């Protein structure tokens, strides 16, 4: 069951990305810049990663339903890749399912609100340097593909 | 006079950005990710900045004509913001105008070729860290505005 739409239709599967959009808008207002569907390392893909004005990283996983949350066996693997970790859910999500020691964001498609800050656990310096560089290169590569659709035909060394 | 089109029309003024497009495509093939019109600090704006796989930065200034080159009084100010510096020009540009101790790229709208590597002068580590972070945040902010036009209405703290 999907808490936004009550089913597993295409609409339901869109719910996660729509929450991400509202989260990203709110993060921008906090001066955090964002990438969606970011891969910090092979086998891990976070819904939203945000880079703040002081170089800090937040990770936000967007969960549209209880089932969506319960199917996620990887989230603890994201913790070493951020200074703070958050869940983002909509108003109908059963938030008592979520671990108390993580951050909580209430979101819809248009905006979001931080209800509980995730505790800060700083990323190791060498990893932060590598992560900042990967964030930079991924964002620029995606930006170029929006600006110049012609690059889709260009092959380049993949990370 | 503009070396691509021979005049100062709108077409002539488009020549620089079209060279930049070809340059960016070639840089992507070399696994350098790019941002156009990047401001490393107030008062400086480079045509193309590229971040390579080892964290190195290249700056490329695109010059469409002799007049365009001669009007540029700021380029030496860009040198501390990159590990290598290049000019990009088209095939009709009088390349003997360009300082020998800089890199040279021949470009058109579709591709480019590095004719002469710029000498490597490494950016100071503290500056590289700050620059990588600014590149990352600028790229992500621009990417978000392409993905979600709704963010145009959102105000956020400006760098």
Short mmCIF file of C-alpha atoms in Angstrom, two decimals:
data_model
loop_
_atom_site.label_atom_id
_atom_site.label_comp_id
_atom_site.label_asym_id
_atom_site.label_seq_id
_atom_site.Cartn_x
_atom_site.Cartn_y
_atom_site.Cartn_z
CA UNK A 1 0.00 0.00 0.00
CA UNK A 2 1.22 3.44 -0.84
CA UNK A 3 0.47 6.13 1.71
CA UNK A 4 0.09 8.87 -0.88
CA UNK A 5 -2.22 7.12 -3.31
CA UNK A 6 -3.26 3.87 -1.68
CA UNK A 7 -2.11 1.59 -4.49
CA UNK A 8 0.88 0.35 -6.46
CA UNK A 9 -0.03 2.03 -9.73
CA UNK A 10 2.27 4.21 -11.77
CA UNK A 11 0.97 7.10 -9.69
CA UNK A 12 2.14 5.35 -6.55
CA UNK A 13 5.59 4.76 -7.98
CA UNK A 14 5.84 8.44 -8.81
CA UNK A 15 5.27 9.34 -5.18
CA UNK A 16 8.94 9.00 -4.13
CA UNK A 17 10.30 11.37 -6.80
CA UNK A 18 7.53 13.86 -6.04
CA UNK A 19 8.48 13.89 -2.36
CA UNK A 20 12.09 14.35 -3.49
CA UNK A 21 11.10 17.42 -5.48
CA UNK A 22 9.51 19.06 -2.44
CA UNK A 23 12.52 18.10 -0.31
CA UNK A 24 14.92 19.58 -2.84
CA UNK A 25 12.97 22.84 -2.98
CA UNK A 26 13.09 23.15 0.78
CA UNK A 27 16.79 22.32 0.91
CA UNK A 28 17.49 25.05 -1.65
CA UNK A 29 15.79 27.55 0.65
CA UNK A 30 18.26 26.43 3.33
CA UNK A 31 21.10 27.03 0.84
CA UNK A 32 21.74 23.32 0.36
CA UNK A 33 22.35 22.31 -3.25
CA UNK A 34 21.05 18.92 -4.30
CA UNK A 35 21.43 15.94 -6.59
CA UNK A 36 18.83 13.23 -6.82
CA UNK A 37 19.60 9.55 -7.35
CA UNK A 38 23.24 9.96 -6.40
CA UNK A 39 25.59 6.96 -6.28
CA UNK A 40 28.29 7.53 -3.63
CA UNK A 41 29.84 4.18 -4.48
CA UNK A 42 28.92 1.14 -6.49
CA UNK A 43 25.81 -0.55 -5.11
CA UNK A 44 24.52 2.47 -3.17
CA UNK A 45 22.05 5.01 -4.53
CA UNK A 46 20.60 7.73 -2.34
CA UNK A 47 17.37 9.55 -3.21
CA UNK A 48 18.73 13.02 -2.40
CA UNK A 49 22.19 14.20 -1.43
CA UNK A 50 22.63 17.84 -0.43
CA UNK A 51 25.80 19.91 -0.17
CA UNK A 52 25.56 22.83 2.22
CA UNK A 53 27.38 26.16 2.35
CA UNK A 54 30.04 24.86 4.74
CA UNK A 55 30.74 21.72 2.72
CA UNK A 56 28.47 19.54 4.82
CA UNK A 57 26.53 16.66 3.26
CA UNK A 58 23.01 15.56 4.11
CA UNK A 59 21.34 12.46 2.73
CA UNK A 60 17.56 12.20 2.48
CA UNK A 61 15.71 8.99 1.69
CA UNK A 62 12.16 9.55 0.48
CA UNK A 63 9.64 6.90 1.52
CA UNK A 64 6.16 6.96 0.10
CA UNK A 65 4.75 4.08 2.13
CA UNK A 66 5.32 1.58 4.90
CA UNK A 67 6.15 -1.07 2.32
CA UNK A 68 8.64 1.23 0.62
CA UNK A 69 10.38 1.79 3.97
CA UNK A 70 10.32 -1.84 5.01
CA UNK A 71 11.81 -2.93 1.69
CA UNK A 72 14.87 -0.72 2.28
CA UNK A 73 17.64 -2.88 3.67
CA UNK A 74 20.46 -0.55 2.65
CA UNK A 75 19.87 2.72 4.48
CA UNK A 76 22.46 2.14 7.20
CA UNK A 77 25.02 1.90 4.43
CA UNK A 78 24.29 5.53 3.55
CA UNK A 79 25.24 6.87 7.00
CA UNK A 80 29.03 7.00 6.39
CA UNK A 81 28.33 9.18 3.31
CA UNK A 82 26.69 12.08 5.10
CA UNK A 83 27.02 14.35 8.10
CA UNK A 84 23.29 14.09 8.79
CA UNK A 85 20.72 11.54 7.63
CA UNK A 86 16.98 12.15 7.15
CA UNK A 87 13.87 10.33 6.08
CA UNK A 88 11.32 12.25 4.07
CA UNK A 89 7.71 11.11 4.19
CA UNK A 90 4.28 12.56 3.58
CA UNK A 91 1.70 13.36 6.22
CA UNK A 92 0.01 9.95 6.07
CA UNK A 93 3.17 7.93 6.70
CA UNK A 94 3.27 6.01 10.02
CA UNK A 95 6.27 7.90 11.38
CA UNK A 96 6.58 5.75 14.49
CA UNK A 97 8.19 3.16 12.19
CA UNK A 98 11.22 5.40 11.70
CA UNK A 99 14.29 5.12 13.92
CA UNK A 100 14.41 8.00 16.43
CA UNK A 101 18.13 8.55 15.90
CA UNK A 102 17.57 9.73 12.31
CA UNK A 103 16.28 13.02 10.94
CA UNK A 104 12.69 13.46 9.79
CA UNK A 105 11.30 15.65 7.03
CA UNK A 106 7.62 16.01 6.22
CA UNK A 107 7.21 16.68 2.52
CA UNK A 108 4.79 16.94 -0.34
CA UNK A 109 5.52 17.62 -4.01
CA UNK A 110 5.87 21.36 -3.46
CA UNK A 111 7.76 21.91 -0.25
CA UNK A 112 8.92 20.26 2.92
CA UNK A 113 9.70 20.92 6.55
CA UNK A 114 12.37 19.53 8.81
CA UNK A 115 10.59 18.05 11.81
CA UNK A 116 13.63 16.51 13.49
CA UNK A 117 17.29 17.16 12.68
CA UNK A 118 19.39 14.08 12.19
CA UNK A 119 22.30 13.90 14.64
CA UNK A 120 25.61 15.08 13.21
CA UNK A 121 28.26 12.44 12.61
CA UNK A 122 31.02 13.99 10.54
CA UNK A 123 32.29 12.29 7.42
CA UNK A 124 35.98 11.35 7.51
CA UNK A 125 38.06 14.09 5.78
CA UNK A 126 39.45 11.91 2.98
CA UNK A 127 35.98 10.64 2.17
CA UNK A 128 34.54 14.17 2.23
CA UNK A 129 37.12 15.29 -0.30
CA UNK A 130 36.34 12.38 -2.61
CA UNK A 131 32.59 12.82 -2.14
CA UNK A 132 32.71 16.56 -2.88
CA UNK A 133 34.61 15.85 -6.08
CA UNK A 134 32.16 13.14 -7.17
CA UNK A 135 29.19 15.38 -6.35
CA UNK A 136 30.78 18.17 -8.42
CA UNK A 137 31.51 15.97 -11.42
CA UNK A 138 28.14 14.21 -11.39
CA UNK A 139 26.23 17.50 -11.15
CA UNK A 140 28.26 19.09 -13.96
CA UNK A 141 27.90 16.05 -16.22
CA UNK A 142 24.14 16.00 -15.75
CA UNK A 143 23.94 19.76 -16.24
CA UNK A 144 25.82 19.50 -19.52
CA UNK A 145 23.37 16.85 -20.77
CA UNK A 146 20.49 19.28 -20.12
CA UNK A 147 22.26 22.21 -21.76
CA UNK A 148 23.55 20.30 -24.78
CA UNK A 149 21.50 17.22 -25.70
CA UNK A 150 24.16 16.49 -28.33
CA UNK A 151 26.47 15.10 -25.67
CA UNK A 152 24.28 12.02 -25.33
CA UNK A 153 26.09 10.65 -28.38
CA UNK A 154 29.54 11.22 -26.89
CA UNK A 155 31.25 8.36 -25.16
CA UNK A 156 33.53 9.15 -22.25
CA UNK A 157 35.28 7.20 -19.53
CA UNK A 158 32.63 6.14 -16.98
CA UNK A 159 33.36 6.45 -13.28
CA UNK B 1 35.50 42.04 -36.87
CA UNK B 2 34.47 38.58 -35.87
CA UNK B 3 36.56 35.76 -37.28
CA UNK B 4 33.64 33.34 -37.47
CA UNK B 5 31.12 35.56 -39.19
CA UNK B 6 32.92 38.76 -40.11
CA UNK B 7 30.59 41.14 -38.31
CA UNK B 8 29.25 42.24 -34.96
CA UNK B 9 25.70 41.01 -35.47
CA UNK B 10 23.79 38.80 -33.07
CA UNK B 11 25.28 35.86 -34.99
CA UNK B 12 28.75 37.17 -34.20
CA UNK B 13 27.96 37.48 -30.53
CA UNK B 14 26.76 33.88 -30.49
CA UNK B 15 30.15 32.71 -31.71
CA UNK B 16 31.77 32.56 -28.27
CA UNK B 17 29.10 30.33 -26.71
CA UNK B 18 29.15 28.08 -29.79
CA UNK B 19 32.91 27.62 -29.45
CA UNK B 20 32.31 26.87 -25.76
CA UNK B 21 29.86 24.14 -26.71
CA UNK B 22 32.44 22.42 -28.91
CA UNK B 23 35.08 22.82 -26.21
CA UNK B 24 32.79 21.31 -23.57
CA UNK B 25 32.01 18.33 -25.78
CA UNK B 26 35.68 17.65 -26.30
CA UNK B 27 36.45 18.06 -22.60
CA UNK B 28 33.76 15.52 -21.76
CA UNK B 29 35.48 13.02 -24.04
CA UNK B 30 38.61 13.60 -21.95
CA UNK B 31 36.52 12.92 -18.80
CA UNK B 32 36.55 16.57 -17.75
CA UNK B 33 33.21 17.84 -16.47
CA UNK B 34 32.37 21.43 -17.26
CA UNK B 35 30.49 24.54 -16.24
CA UNK B 36 30.16 27.55 -18.51
CA UNK B 37 30.17 31.16 -17.31
CA UNK B 38 31.60 30.27 -13.94
CA UNK B 39 32.41 32.96 -11.36
CA UNK B 40 35.35 31.85 -9.19
CA UNK B 41 35.12 35.06 -7.21
CA UNK B 42 33.35 38.38 -7.51
CA UNK B 43 34.42 40.25 -10.63
CA UNK B 44 35.80 37.24 -12.49
CA UNK B 45 33.81 35.13 -14.93
CA UNK B 46 35.44 32.39 -16.97
CA UNK B 47 33.90 31.00 -20.16
CA UNK B 48 34.53 27.35 -19.29
CA UNK B 49 35.87 25.71 -16.16
CA UNK B 50 36.52 21.98 -16.24
CA UNK B 51 37.03 19.55 -13.36
CA UNK B 52 39.02 16.47 -14.26
CA UNK B 53 39.05 12.95 -12.81
CA UNK B 54 41.94 13.73 -10.47
CA UNK B 55 40.41 16.92 -9.14
CA UNK B 56 42.37 19.15 -11.52
CA UNK B 57 40.87 22.36 -12.89
CA UNK B 58 41.29 23.75 -16.38
CA UNK B 59 40.02 27.14 -17.49
CA UNK B 60 39.22 27.83 -21.14
CA UNK B 61 38.52 31.30 -22.53
CA UNK B 62 36.74 31.23 -25.89
CA UNK B 63 37.66 34.02 -28.28
CA UNK B 64 35.73 34.48 -31.46
CA UNK B 65 37.82 37.30 -32.92
CA UNK B 66 40.91 39.46 -32.57
CA UNK B 67 38.78 42.24 -31.07
CA UNK B 68 37.24 39.84 -28.58
CA UNK B 69 40.73 38.77 -27.47
CA UNK B 70 42.12 42.28 -27.33
CA UNK B 71 39.19 43.50 -25.24
CA UNK B 72 40.01 40.93 -22.54
CA UNK B 73 42.04 42.63 -19.84
CA UNK B 74 41.21 40.10 -17.13
CA UNK B 75 42.57 36.77 -18.30
CA UNK B 76 45.70 36.80 -16.15
CA UNK B 77 43.41 37.05 -13.17
CA UNK B 78 42.04 33.61 -14.08
CA UNK B 79 45.41 31.85 -13.83
CA UNK B 80 45.37 31.35 -10.04
CA UNK B 81 42.02 29.58 -10.40
CA UNK B 82 43.20 26.71 -12.58
CA UNK B 83 45.95 24.13 -12.96
CA UNK B 84 46.08 24.75 -16.72
CA UNK B 85 44.84 27.66 -18.81
CA UNK B 86 43.71 27.51 -22.45
CA UNK B 87 42.42 29.75 -25.17
CA UNK B 88 39.85 28.30 -27.54
CA UNK B 89 39.55 29.83 -31.00
CA UNK B 90 38.27 28.83 -34.40
CA UNK B 91 40.39 28.07 -37.44
CA UNK B 92 40.37 31.65 -38.75
CA UNK B 93 41.69 33.25 -35.57
CA UNK B 94 45.16 34.83 -35.79
CA UNK B 95 46.75 32.50 -33.25
CA UNK B 96 50.09 34.30 -33.24
CA UNK B 97 48.36 36.90 -31.05
CA UNK B 98 48.07 34.39 -28.21
CA UNK B 99 50.76 34.13 -25.52
CA UNK B 100 52.91 31.03 -26.07
CA UNK B 101 52.90 30.13 -22.39
CA UNK B 102 49.16 29.36 -22.49
CA UNK B 103 47.27 26.37 -23.84
CA UNK B 104 45.55 26.43 -27.22
CA UNK B 105 42.38 24.67 -28.34
CA UNK B 106 40.98 24.79 -31.86
CA UNK B 107 37.21 24.53 -31.75
CA UNK B 108 34.00 24.81 -33.69
CA UNK B 109 30.44 24.39 -32.44
CA UNK B 110 30.61 20.61 -32.54
CA UNK B 111 33.99 19.56 -31.27
CA UNK B 112 37.48 20.76 -30.46
CA UNK B 113 41.08 19.67 -30.35
CA UNK B 114 43.86 20.55 -27.94
CA UNK B 115 46.72 21.94 -30.04
CA UNK B 116 48.98 22.98 -27.17
CA UNK B 117 48.69 21.99 -23.52
CA UNK B 118 48.85 24.84 -21.08
CA UNK B 119 51.71 24.49 -18.61
CA UNK B 120 50.68 23.09 -15.25
CA UNK B 121 50.78 25.46 -12.29
CA UNK B 122 48.98 23.82 -9.39
CA UNK B 123 46.30 25.66 -7.49
CA UNK B 124 47.05 26.16 -3.79
CA UNK B 125 45.36 23.39 -1.72
CA UNK B 126 43.06 25.66 0.32
CA UNK B 127 41.89 27.38 -2.86
CA UNK B 128 41.34 24.04 -4.62
CA UNK B 129 39.12 22.88 -1.78
CA UNK B 130 37.05 26.08 -1.90
CA UNK B 131 36.90 25.99 -5.70
CA UNK B 132 35.78 22.35 -5.81
CA UNK B 133 33.02 23.15 -3.37
CA UNK B 134 31.86 26.20 -5.34
CA UNK B 135 31.96 24.25 -8.61
CA UNK B 136 29.88 21.50 -6.96
CA UNK B 137 27.28 23.88 -5.56
CA UNK B 138 26.99 25.99 -8.70
CA UNK B 139 26.58 22.92 -10.92
CA UNK B 140 23.95 21.38 -8.65
CA UNK B 141 22.02 24.66 -8.33
CA UNK B 142 21.90 25.07 -12.10
CA UNK B 143 20.97 21.40 -12.58
CA UNK B 144 18.06 21.78 -10.17
CA UNK B 145 16.76 24.77 -12.13
CA UNK B 146 16.69 22.64 -15.28
CA UNK B 147 15.03 19.69 -13.56
CA UNK B 148 12.48 21.72 -11.63
CA UNK B 149 11.60 25.08 -13.21
CA UNK B 150 9.48 25.76 -10.11
CA UNK B 151 12.60 26.61 -8.12
CA UNK B 152 12.93 29.88 -10.02
CA UNK B 153 10.35 31.32 -7.65
CA UNK B 154 12.28 30.23 -4.54
CA UNK B 155 14.55 32.69 -2.86
CA UNK B 156 17.64 31.38 -1.15
CA UNK B 157 20.78 32.87 0.32
CA UNK B 158 23.00 33.97 -2.56
CA UNK B 159 26.70 33.17 -2.47
#
